[in-house]
CSV table of C-alpha atoms and ligand atoms in Angstrom, one decimal:
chain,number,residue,atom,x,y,z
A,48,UNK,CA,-20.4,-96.2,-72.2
A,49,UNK,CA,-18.4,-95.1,-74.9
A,50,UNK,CA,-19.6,-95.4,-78.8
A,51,UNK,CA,-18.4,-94.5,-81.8
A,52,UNK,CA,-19.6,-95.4,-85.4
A,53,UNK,CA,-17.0,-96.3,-88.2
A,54,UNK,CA,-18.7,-96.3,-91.9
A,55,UNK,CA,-16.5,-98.5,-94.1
A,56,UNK,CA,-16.9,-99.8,-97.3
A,57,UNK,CA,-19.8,-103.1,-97.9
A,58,UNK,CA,-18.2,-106.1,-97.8
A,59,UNK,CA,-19.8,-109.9,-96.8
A,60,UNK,CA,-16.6,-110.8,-94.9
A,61,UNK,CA,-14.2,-108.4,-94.0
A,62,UNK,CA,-12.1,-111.5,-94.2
A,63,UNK,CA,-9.4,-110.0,-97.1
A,64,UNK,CA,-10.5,-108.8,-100.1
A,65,UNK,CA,-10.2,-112.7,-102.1
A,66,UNK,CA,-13.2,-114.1,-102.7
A,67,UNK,CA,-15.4,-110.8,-101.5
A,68,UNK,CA,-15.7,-107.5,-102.9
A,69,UNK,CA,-16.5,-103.9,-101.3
A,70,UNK,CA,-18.8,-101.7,-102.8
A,71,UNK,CA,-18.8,-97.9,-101.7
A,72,UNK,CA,-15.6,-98.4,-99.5
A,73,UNK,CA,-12.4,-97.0,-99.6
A,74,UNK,CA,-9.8,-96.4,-102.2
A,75,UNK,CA,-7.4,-95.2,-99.7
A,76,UNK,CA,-4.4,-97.3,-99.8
A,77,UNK,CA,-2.1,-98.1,-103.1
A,78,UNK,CA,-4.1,-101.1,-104.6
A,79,UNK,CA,-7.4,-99.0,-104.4
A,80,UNK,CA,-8.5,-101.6,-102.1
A,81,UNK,CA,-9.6,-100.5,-98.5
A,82,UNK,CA,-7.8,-100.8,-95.9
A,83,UNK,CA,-11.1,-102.1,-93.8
A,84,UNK,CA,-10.7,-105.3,-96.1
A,85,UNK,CA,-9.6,-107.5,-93.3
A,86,UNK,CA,-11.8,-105.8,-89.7
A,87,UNK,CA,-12.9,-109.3,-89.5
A,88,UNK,CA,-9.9,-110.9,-90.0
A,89,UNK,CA,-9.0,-113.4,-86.9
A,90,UNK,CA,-5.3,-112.9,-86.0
A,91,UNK,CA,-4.0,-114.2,-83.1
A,92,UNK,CA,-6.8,-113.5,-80.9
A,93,UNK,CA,-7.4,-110.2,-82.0
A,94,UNK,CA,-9.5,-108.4,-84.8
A,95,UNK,CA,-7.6,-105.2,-86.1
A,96,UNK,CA,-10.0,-102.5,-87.4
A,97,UNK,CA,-10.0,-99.4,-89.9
A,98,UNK,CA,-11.9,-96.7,-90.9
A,99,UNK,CA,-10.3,-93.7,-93.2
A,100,UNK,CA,-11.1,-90.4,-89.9
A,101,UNK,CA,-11.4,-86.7,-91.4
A,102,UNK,CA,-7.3,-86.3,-89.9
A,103,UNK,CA,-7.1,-87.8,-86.1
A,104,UNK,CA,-9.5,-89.9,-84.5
A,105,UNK,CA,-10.7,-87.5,-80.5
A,106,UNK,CA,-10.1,-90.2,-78.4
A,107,UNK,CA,-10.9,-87.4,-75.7
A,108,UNK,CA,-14.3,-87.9,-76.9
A,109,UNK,CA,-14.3,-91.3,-76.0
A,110,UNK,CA,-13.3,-90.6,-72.9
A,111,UNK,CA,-9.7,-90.8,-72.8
A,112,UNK,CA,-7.9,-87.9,-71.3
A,113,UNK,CA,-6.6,-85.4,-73.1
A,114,UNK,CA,-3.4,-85.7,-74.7
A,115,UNK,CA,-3.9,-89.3,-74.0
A,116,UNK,CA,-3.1,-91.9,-77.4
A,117,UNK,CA,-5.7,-94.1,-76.7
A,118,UNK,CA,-9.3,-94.6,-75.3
A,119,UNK,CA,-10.4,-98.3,-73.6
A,120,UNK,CA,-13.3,-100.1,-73.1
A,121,UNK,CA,-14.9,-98.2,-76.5
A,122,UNK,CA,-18.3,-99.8,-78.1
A,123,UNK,CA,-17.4,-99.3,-81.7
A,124,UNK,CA,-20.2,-99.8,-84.4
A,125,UNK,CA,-19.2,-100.7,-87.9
A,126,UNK,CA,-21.8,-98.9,-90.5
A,127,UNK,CA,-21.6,-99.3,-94.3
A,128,UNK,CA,-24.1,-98.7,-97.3
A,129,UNK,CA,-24.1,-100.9,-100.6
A,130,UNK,CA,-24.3,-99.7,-104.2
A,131,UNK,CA,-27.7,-100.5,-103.5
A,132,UNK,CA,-28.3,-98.0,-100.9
A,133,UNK,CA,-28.8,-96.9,-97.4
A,134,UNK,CA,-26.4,-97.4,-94.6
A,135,UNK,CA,-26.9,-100.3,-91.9
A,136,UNK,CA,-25.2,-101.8,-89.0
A,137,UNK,CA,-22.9,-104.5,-90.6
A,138,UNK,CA,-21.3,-105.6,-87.5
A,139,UNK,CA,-19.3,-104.5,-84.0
A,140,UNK,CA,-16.7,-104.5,-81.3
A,141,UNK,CA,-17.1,-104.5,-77.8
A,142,UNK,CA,-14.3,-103.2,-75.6
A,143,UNK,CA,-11.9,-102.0,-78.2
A,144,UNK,CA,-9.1,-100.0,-78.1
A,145,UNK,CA,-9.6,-97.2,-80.4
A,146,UNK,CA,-6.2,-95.1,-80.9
A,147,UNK,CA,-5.9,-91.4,-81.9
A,148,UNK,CA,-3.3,-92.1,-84.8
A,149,UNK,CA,-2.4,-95.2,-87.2
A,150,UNK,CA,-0.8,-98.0,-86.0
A,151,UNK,CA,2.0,-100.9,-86.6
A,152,UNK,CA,0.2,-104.2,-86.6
A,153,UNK,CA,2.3,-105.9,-84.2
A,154,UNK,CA,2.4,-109.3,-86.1
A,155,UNK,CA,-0.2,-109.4,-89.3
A,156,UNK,CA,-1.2,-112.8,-90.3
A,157,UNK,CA,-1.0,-114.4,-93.5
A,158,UNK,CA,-4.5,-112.8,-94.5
A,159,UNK,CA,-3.1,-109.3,-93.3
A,160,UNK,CA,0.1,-109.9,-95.4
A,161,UNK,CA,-1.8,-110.7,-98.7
A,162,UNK,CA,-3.9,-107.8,-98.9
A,163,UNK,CA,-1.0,-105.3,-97.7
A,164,UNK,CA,-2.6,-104.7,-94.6
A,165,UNK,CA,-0.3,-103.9,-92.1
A,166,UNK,CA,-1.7,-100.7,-90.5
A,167,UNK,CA,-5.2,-100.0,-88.1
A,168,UNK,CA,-6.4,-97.6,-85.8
A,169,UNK,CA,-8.9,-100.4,-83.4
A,170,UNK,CA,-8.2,-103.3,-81.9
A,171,UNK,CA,-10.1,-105.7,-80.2
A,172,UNK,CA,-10.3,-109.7,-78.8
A,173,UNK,CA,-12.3,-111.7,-81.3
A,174,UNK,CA,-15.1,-112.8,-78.6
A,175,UNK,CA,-15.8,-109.4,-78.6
A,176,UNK,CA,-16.2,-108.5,-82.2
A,177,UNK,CA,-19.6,-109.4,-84.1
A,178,UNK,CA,-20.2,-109.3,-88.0
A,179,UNK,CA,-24.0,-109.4,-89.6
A,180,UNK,CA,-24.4,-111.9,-92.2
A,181,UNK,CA,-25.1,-110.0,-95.2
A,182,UNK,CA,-28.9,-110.9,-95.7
A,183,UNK,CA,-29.3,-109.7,-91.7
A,184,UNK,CA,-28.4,-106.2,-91.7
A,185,UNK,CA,-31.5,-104.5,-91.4
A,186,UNK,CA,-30.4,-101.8,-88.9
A,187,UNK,CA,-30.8,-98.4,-91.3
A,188,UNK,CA,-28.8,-95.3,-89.9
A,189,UNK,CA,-30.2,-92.3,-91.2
A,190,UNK,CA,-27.5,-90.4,-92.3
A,191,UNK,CA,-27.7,-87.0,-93.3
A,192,UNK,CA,-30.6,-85.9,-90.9
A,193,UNK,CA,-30.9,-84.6,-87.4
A,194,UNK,CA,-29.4,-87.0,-85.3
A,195,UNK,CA,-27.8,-88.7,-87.9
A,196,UNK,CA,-24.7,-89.9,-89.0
A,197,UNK,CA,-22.8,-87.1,-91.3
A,198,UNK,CA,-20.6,-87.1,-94.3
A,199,UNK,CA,-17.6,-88.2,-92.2
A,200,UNK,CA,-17.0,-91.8,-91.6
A,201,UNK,CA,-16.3,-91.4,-88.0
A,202,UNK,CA,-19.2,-89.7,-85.5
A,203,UNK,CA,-19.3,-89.8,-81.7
A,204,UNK,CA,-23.1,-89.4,-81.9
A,205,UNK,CA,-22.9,-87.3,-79.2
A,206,UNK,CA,-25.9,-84.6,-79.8
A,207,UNK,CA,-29.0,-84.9,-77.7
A,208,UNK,CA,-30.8,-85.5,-80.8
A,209,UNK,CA,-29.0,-88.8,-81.2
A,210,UNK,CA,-29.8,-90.0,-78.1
A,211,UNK,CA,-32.7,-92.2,-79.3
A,212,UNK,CA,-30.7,-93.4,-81.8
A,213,UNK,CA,-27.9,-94.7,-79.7
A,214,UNK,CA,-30.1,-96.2,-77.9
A,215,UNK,CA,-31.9,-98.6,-79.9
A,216,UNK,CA,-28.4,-99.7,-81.4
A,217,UNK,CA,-27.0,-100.5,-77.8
A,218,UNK,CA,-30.4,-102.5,-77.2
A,219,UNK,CA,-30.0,-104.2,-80.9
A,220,UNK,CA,-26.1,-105.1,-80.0
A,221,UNK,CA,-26.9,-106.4,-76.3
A,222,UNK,CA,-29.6,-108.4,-77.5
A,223,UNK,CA,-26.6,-110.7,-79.7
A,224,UNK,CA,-26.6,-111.4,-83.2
A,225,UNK,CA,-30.3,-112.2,-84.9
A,226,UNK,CA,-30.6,-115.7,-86.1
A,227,UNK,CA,-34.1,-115.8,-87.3
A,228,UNK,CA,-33.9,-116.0,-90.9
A,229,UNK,CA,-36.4,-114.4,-92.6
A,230,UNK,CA,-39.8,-116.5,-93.8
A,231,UNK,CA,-40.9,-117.2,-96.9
A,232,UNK,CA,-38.7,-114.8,-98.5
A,233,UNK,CA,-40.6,-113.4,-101.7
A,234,UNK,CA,-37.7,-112.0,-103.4
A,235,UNK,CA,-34.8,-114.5,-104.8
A,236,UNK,CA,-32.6,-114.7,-101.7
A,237,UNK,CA,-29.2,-112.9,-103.3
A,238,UNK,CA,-31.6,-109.7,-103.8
A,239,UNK,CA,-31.5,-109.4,-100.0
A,240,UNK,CA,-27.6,-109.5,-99.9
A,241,UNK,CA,-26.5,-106.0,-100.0
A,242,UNK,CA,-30.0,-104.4,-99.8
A,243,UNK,CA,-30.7,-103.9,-96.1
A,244,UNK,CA,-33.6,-101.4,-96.8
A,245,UNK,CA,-35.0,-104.2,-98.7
A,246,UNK,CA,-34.1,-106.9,-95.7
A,247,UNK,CA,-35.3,-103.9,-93.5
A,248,UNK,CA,-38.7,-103.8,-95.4
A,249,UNK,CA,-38.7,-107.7,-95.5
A,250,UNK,CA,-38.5,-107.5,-91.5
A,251,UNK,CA,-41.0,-104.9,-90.7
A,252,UNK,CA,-44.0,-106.4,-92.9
A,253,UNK,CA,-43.6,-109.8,-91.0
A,254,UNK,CA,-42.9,-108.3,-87.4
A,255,UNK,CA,-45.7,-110.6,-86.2
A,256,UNK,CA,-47.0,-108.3,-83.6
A,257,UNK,CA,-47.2,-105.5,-85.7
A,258,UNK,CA,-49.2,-107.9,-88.4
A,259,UNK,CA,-51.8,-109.3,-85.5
A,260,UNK,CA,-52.6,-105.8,-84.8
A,261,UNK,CA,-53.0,-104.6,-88.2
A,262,UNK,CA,-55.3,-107.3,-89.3
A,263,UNK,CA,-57.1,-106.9,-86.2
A,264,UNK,CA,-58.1,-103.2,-86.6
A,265,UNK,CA,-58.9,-103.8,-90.3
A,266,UNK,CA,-61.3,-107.0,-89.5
A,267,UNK,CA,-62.7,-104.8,-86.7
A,268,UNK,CA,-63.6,-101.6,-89.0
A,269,UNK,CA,-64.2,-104.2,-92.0
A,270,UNK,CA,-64.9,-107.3,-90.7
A,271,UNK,CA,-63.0,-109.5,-93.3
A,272,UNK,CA,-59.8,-109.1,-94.7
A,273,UNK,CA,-59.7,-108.3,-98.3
A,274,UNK,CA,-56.6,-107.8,-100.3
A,275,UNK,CA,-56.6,-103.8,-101.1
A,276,UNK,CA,-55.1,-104.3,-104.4
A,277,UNK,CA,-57.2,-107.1,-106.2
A,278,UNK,CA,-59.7,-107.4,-103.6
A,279,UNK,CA,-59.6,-111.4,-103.1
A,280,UNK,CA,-60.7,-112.2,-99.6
A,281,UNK,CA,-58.8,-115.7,-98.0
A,282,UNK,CA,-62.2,-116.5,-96.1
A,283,UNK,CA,-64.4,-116.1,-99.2
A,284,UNK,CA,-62.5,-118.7,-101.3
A,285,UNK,CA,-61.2,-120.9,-98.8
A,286,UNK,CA,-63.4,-121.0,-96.2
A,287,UNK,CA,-62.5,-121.6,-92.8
A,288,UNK,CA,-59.4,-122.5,-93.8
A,289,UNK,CA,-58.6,-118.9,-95.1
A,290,UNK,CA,-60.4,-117.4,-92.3
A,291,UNK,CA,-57.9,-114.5,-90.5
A,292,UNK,CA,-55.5,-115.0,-93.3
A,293,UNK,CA,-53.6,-112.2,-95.7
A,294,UNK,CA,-50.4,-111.0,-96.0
A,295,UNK,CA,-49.0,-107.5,-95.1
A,296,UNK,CA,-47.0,-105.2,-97.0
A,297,UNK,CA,-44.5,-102.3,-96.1
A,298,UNK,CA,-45.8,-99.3,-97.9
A,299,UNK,CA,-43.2,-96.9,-97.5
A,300,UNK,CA,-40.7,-96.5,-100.7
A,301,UNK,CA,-37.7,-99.1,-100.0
A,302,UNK,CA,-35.4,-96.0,-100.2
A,303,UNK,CA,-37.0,-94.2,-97.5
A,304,UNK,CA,-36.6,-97.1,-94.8
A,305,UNK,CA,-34.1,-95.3,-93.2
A,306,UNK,CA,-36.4,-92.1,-92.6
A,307,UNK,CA,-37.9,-94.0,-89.2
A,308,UNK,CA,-37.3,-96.7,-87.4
A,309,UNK,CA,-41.2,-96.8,-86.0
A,310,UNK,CA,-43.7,-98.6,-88.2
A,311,UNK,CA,-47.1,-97.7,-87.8
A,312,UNK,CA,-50.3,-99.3,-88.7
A,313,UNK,CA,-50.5,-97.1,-91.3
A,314,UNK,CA,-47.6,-98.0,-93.1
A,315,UNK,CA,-48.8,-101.5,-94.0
A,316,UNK,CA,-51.2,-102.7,-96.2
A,317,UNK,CA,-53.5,-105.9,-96.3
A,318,UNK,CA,-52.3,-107.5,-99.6
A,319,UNK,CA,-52.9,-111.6,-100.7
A,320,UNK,CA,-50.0,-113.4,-101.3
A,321,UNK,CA,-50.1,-112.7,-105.1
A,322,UNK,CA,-50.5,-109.4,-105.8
A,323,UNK,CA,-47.3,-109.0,-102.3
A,324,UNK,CA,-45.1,-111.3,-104.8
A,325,UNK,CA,-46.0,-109.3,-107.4
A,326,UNK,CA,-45.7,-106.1,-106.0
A,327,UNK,CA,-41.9,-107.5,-105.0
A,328,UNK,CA,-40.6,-108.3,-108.3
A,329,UNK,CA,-41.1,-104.6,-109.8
A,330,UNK,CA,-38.1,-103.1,-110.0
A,331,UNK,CA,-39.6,-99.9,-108.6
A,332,UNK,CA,-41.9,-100.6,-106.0
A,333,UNK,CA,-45.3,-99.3,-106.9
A,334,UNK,CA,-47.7,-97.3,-104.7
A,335,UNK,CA,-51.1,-99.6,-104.0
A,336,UNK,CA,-52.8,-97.0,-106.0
A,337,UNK,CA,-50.7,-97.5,-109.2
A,338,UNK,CA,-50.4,-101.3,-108.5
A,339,UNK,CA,-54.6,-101.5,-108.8
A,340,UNK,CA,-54.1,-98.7,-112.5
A,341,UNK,CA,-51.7,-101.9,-113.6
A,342,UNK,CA,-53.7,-104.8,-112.8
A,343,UNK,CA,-56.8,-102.8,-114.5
A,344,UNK,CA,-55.2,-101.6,-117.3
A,345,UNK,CA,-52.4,-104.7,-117.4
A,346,UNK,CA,-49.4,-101.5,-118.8
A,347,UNK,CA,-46.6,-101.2,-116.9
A,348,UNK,CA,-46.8,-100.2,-113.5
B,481,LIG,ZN1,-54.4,-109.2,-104.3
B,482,LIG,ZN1,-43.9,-106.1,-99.0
């Protein structure tokens, strides 16, 4: 199948720029507004995409033949990072037409009209296009690595090294959009919009497999489960109630999520709910280590 990744600027809709705003996107056209302002824009049937290519878009790539304007049946996967960092999934089209050169929209809507879009370069039938509400985009693309994306917004993630890559994303688009929110959210909600290293942090700490096995081979080496910060135990204070309870925290730096997509035990620590809420509302995540300096010394972490 044929796949190509589009970054574009951060945006909640894609639905015209009124009401939303764009953050790292493109100042391409004459209002400084990107042109990618209305991808998600319903008109007549269709979703019209755009995303600013280093000169022609190699539909050849895609597999259309050569000379050919257009490639069919193309998977194409909308990336874009925040002011906050990182760069994540933010939605998709199945089926699109991707053409080599800019083109005419045949008749823009009303939407189109008011934020002087008249121009794109993908087309696709609504059914087949999906956006990621904003506190949901938790798919980091490492960019800038091996078998990452580059500096230019379009790659054809092509290299063996990609491979992987590619095919986690097709599993994460087959399996449709995630509707699980996510629980008890210990950060005010509007920090995860934006932030998907955070919402990707967020995720992997409560991955409830990944937790049942970590507290398992920490009671089995320890046999209780005591918070490696402060220390409080859930069993010891609450009895039975508390027995096979903590919490479990991502340790890796929120700006390094994108680094792997494979969390291992190793990666989380056994925290109680305090000190994990705690931990969450410094600005700077802290290391365990320097978290147990601050609550000893109460300065600043
Ligand atoms: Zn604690
Ligand atoms: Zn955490």
């Amino acid at each position: 199948m044929a796949i190509v990744f589009c970054n574009i600027g951060w945006m909640r809709n894609y639905d015209g720029i009124q009401g939303d705003s764009i953050q790292r996107g493109g100042s391409y056209n004459k209002d400084s507004v990107g042109h990618e302002v209305c991808n998600f824009t319903v008109c007549r049937g269709k979703v019209y995409g755009y995303v600013q290519p280093t000169g022609r878009i190699s539909v050849e790539r895609l597999g259309a033949s050569k000379g050919a304007d257009k490639a069919d049946g193309v998977t194409v996967i909308w990336t874009a990072g925040p002011n906050a960092g990182g760069t994540a999934i933010v939605g998709w089209y199945t089926n699109a037409t991707v053409f080599r050169d800019l083109q005419e929209i045949p008749s823009p809507c009303k939407k189109h009209r008011s934020n002087n879009i008249t121009e794109y370069r993908i087309v696709a039938p609504i059914e087949n296009a999906h956006l990621i509400p904003e506190q949901e985009r938790d798919f980091l693309i490492p960019r800038r690595v091996k078998g990452g994306i580059g500096q230019s917004n379009v790659w054809y993630a092509e290299k063996p090294e990609s491979a992987g890559l590619v095919d986690d994303v097709i599993k994460y688009i087959q399996s449709g959009a995630r509707t699980s929110k996510l629980p008890d959210v210990d950060t005010e909600a509007t920090a995860n919009e934006g932030n998907p290293r955070l919402v990707a942090h967020l995720r992997r700490e409560r991955n409830p497999s990944l937790v049942e096995k970590k507290k398992k081979s920490v009671l089995a080496a320890e046999g209780k489960l005591c918070c490696e910060a402060c220390g409080f135990d859930f069993e010891a204070t609450y009895g039975q109630h508390g027995h096979g309870f903590c919490e479990v925290h991502h340790l890796k730096p929120i700006s390094q999520m994108d680094k792997d997509r494979v969390t291992t035990l190793a990666d989380l620590a056994v925290v109680c709910s305090n000190c994990h809420r705690i931990i969450h509302r410094i600005d700077l995540m802290p290391t365990i280590d320097q978290f147990k300096k601050f609550i000893a010394n109460k300065t600043d972490a």
